[in-house]
CSV table of C-alpha atoms in Angstrom, one decimal:
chain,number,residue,atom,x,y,z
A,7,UNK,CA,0.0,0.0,0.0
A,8,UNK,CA,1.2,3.5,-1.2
A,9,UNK,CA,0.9,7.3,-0.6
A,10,UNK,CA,2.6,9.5,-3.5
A,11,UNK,CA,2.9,13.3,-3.5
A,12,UNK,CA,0.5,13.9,-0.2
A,13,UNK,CA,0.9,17.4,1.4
A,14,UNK,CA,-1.0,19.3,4.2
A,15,UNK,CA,0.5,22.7,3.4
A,16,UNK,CA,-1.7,25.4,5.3
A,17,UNK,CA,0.1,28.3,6.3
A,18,UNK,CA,-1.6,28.6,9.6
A,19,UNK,CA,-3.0,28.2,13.0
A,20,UNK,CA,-6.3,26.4,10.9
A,21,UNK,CA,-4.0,24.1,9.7
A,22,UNK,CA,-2.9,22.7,13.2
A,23,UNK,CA,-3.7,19.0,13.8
A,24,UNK,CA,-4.4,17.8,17.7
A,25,UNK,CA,-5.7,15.0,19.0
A,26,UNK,CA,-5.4,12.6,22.3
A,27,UNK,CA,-3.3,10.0,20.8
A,28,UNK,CA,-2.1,8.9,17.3
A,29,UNK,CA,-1.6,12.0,15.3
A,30,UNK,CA,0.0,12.8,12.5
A,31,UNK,CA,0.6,15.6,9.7
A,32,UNK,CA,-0.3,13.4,7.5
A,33,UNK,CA,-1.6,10.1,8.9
A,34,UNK,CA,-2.4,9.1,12.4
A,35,UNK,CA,-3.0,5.7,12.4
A,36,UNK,CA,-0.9,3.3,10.0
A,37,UNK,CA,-2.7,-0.4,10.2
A,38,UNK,CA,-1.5,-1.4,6.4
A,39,UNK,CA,1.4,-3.8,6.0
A,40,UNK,CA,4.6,-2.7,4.6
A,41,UNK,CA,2.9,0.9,4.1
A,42,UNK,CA,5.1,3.1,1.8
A,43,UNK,CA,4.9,7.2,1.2
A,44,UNK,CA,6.1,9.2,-1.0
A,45,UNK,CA,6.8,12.4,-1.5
A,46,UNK,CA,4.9,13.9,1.4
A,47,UNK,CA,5.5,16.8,2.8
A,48,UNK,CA,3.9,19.0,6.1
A,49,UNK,CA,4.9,22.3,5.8
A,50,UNK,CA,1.7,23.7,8.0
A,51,UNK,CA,2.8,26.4,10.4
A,52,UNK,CA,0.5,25.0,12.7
A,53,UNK,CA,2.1,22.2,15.5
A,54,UNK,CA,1.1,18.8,15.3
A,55,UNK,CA,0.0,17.9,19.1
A,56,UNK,CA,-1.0,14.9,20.8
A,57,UNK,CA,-2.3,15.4,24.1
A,58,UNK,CA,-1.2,11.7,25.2
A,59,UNK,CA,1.3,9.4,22.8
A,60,UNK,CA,2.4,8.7,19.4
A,61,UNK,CA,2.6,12.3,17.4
A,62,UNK,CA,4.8,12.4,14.2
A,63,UNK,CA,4.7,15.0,11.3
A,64,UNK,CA,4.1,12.5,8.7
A,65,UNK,CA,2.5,9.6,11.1
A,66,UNK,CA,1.6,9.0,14.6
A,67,UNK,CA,2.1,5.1,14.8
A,68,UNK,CA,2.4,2.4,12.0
A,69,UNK,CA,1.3,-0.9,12.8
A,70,UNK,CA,3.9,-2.6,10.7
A,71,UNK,CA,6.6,-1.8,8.6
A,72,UNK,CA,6.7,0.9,6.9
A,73,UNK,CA,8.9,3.2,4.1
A,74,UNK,CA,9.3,6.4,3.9
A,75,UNK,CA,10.9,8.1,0.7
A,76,UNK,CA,11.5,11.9,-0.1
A,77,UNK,CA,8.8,12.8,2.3
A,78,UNK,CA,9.2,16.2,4.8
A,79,UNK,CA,8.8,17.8,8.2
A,80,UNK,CA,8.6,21.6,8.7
A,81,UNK,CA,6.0,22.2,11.8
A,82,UNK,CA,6.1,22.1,15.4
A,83,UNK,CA,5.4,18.0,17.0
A,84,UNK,CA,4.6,17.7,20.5
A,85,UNK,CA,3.7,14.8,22.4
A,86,UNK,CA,4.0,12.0,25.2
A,87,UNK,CA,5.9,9.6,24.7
A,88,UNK,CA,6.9,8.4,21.1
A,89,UNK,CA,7.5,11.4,19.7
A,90,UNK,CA,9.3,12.6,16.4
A,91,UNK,CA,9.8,14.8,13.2
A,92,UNK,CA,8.5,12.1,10.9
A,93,UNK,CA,7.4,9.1,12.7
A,94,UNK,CA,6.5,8.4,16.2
A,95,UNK,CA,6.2,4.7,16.6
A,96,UNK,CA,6.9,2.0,14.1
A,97,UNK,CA,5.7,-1.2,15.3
A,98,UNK,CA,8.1,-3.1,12.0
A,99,UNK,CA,10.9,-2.1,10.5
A,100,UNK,CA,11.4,1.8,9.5
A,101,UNK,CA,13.4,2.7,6.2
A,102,UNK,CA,14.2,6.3,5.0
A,103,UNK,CA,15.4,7.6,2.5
A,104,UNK,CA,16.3,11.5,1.4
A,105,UNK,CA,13.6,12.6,4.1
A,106,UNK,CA,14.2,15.7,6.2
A,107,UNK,CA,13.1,17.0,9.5
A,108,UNK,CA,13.2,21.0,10.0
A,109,UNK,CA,10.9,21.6,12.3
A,110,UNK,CA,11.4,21.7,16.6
A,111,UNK,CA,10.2,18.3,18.5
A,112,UNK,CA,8.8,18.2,22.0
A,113,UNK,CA,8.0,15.2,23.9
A,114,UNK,CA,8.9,12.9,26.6
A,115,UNK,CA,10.3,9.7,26.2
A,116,UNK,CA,11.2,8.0,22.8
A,117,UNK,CA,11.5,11.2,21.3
A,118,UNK,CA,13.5,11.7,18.0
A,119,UNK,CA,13.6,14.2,15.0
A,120,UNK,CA,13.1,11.5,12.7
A,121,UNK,CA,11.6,8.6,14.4
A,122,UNK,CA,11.0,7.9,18.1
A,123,UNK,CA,11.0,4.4,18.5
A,124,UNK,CA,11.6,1.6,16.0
A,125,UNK,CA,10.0,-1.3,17.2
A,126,UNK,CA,12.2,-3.5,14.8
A,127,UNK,CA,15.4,-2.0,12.7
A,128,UNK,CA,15.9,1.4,11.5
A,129,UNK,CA,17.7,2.4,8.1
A,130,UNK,CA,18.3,6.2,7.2
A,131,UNK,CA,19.9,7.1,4.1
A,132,UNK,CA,20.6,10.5,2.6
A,133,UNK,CA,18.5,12.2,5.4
A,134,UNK,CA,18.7,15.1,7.2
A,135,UNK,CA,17.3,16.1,10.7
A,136,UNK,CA,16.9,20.3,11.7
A,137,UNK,CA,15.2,20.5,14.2
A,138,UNK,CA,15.8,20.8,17.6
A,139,UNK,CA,14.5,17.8,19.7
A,140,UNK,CA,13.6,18.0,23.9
A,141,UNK,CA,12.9,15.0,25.3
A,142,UNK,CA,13.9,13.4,28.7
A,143,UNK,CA,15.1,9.2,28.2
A,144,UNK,CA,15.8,7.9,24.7
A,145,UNK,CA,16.5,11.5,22.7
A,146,UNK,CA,18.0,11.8,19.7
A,147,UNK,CA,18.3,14.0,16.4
A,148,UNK,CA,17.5,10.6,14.1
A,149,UNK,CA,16.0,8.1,16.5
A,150,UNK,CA,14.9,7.8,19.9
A,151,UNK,CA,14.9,4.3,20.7
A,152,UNK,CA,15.9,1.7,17.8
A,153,UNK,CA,15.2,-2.2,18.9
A,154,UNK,CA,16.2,-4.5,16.5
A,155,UNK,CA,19.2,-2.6,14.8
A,156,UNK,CA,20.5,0.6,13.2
A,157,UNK,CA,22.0,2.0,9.7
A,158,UNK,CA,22.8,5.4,9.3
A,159,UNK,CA,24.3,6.0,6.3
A,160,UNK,CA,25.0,9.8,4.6
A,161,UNK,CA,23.0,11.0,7.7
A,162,UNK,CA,23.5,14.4,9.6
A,163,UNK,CA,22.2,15.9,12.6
A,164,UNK,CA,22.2,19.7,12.9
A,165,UNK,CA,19.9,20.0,15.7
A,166,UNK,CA,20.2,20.9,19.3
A,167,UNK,CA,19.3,17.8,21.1
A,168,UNK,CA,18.0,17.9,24.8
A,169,UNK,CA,16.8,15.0,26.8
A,170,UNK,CA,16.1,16.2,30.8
A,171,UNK,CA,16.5,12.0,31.9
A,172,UNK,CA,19.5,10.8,32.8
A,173,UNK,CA,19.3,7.8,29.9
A,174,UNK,CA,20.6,7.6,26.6
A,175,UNK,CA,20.5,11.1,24.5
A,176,UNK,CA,23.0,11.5,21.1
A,177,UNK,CA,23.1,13.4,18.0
A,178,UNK,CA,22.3,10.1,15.7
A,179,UNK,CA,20.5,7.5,18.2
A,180,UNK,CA,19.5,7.3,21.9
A,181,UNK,CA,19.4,4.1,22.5
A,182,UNK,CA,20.5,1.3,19.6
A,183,UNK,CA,20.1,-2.1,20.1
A,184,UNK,CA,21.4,-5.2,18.5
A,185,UNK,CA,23.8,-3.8,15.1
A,186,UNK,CA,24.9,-0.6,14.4
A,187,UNK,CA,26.0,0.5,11.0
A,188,UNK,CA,27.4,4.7,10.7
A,189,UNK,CA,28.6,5.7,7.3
A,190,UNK,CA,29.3,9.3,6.5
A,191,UNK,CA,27.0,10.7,9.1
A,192,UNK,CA,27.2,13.7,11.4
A,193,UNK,CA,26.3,15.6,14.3
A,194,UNK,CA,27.1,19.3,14.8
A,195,UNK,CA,24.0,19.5,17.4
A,196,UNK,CA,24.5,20.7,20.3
A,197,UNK,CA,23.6,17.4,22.9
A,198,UNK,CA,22.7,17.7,27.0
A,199,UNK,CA,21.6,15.2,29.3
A,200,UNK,CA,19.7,15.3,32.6
């Protein structure tokens, strides 16, 4: 199943989305099966909130695996717990590929610019976060919390990263488990811990 070329680009406060739980920009709730989008892009100056978990700019949660190509993040997330720039919770694996978070995240734990936690493994390629992300455990300018292994690959993190916990906060991942893979990826964010 496939998105191609979606957009919500309102230029204001109309344009917010909130919710209690599982919002997104673009989708709040992903239930399809190795779901793919393309070319989105949320570029509404409103914020993306959820009062509770799972808040992303281009989904909320996805219930499986899910890709996400050329798609991008320019307004405000805040949330609970799981969330990020692009993707809040994947419940599979999460691939990504030339997508870009500018926009400033807010949550609590599992909070990421790109994704907050990846239920299964996470690949980035060619991707960007901006933003700056404030979080307190699992913090991170690409992903929060990343459970069944990690690629970063041409990846960099400009963002000021802030996570007020005392566990695991970086520029790339907060906490990586299983393999890690880093090629030509950066972080010029500024990072702080609790």
């Amino acid at each position: 199943s496939s998105l191609s070329a979606v957009s919500n680009a309102g230029k204001g406060a109309a344009q917010a989305v909130s919710s209690n739980s599982y919002v997104g920009g673009l989708i709040g709730y992903v239930g399809l099966s190795g779901a793919q989008i393309t070319g989105g892009v949320n570029e509404a100056t409103g914020t993306v909130t959820a009062l509770g978990n799972y808040a992303g700019g281009i989904t909320g949660y996805t219930s499986s695996s899910i890709n996400l190509n050329n798609v991008t993040n320019a307004a405000a997330i805040t949330g609970k717990d799981y969330t990020a720039g692009l993707a809040g919770f994947t419940s599979g694996s999460a691939s990504l590929t030339n997508v870009m978070n500018t926009g400033p995240v807010i949550g609590l734990q599992y909070t990421g610019g790109l994704v907050g936690k990846a239920n299964n493994s996470f690949s980035v390629l060619n991707s960007s976060n901006q933003g700056s992300v404030t979080g307190t455990n699992f913090t991170a300018g690409g992903a929060g919390y990343s459970m069944g292994g990690a690629s970063f690959t041409s990846f960099t993190n400009s963002g000021a990263i802030s996570g007020s916990g005392s566990n695991n906060v970086g520029g790339l991942g907060g906490y990586l488990a299983n393999t890690l893979t880093v090629s030509n990826s950066t972080n010029t964010g500024s990072i702080s811990g609790g």
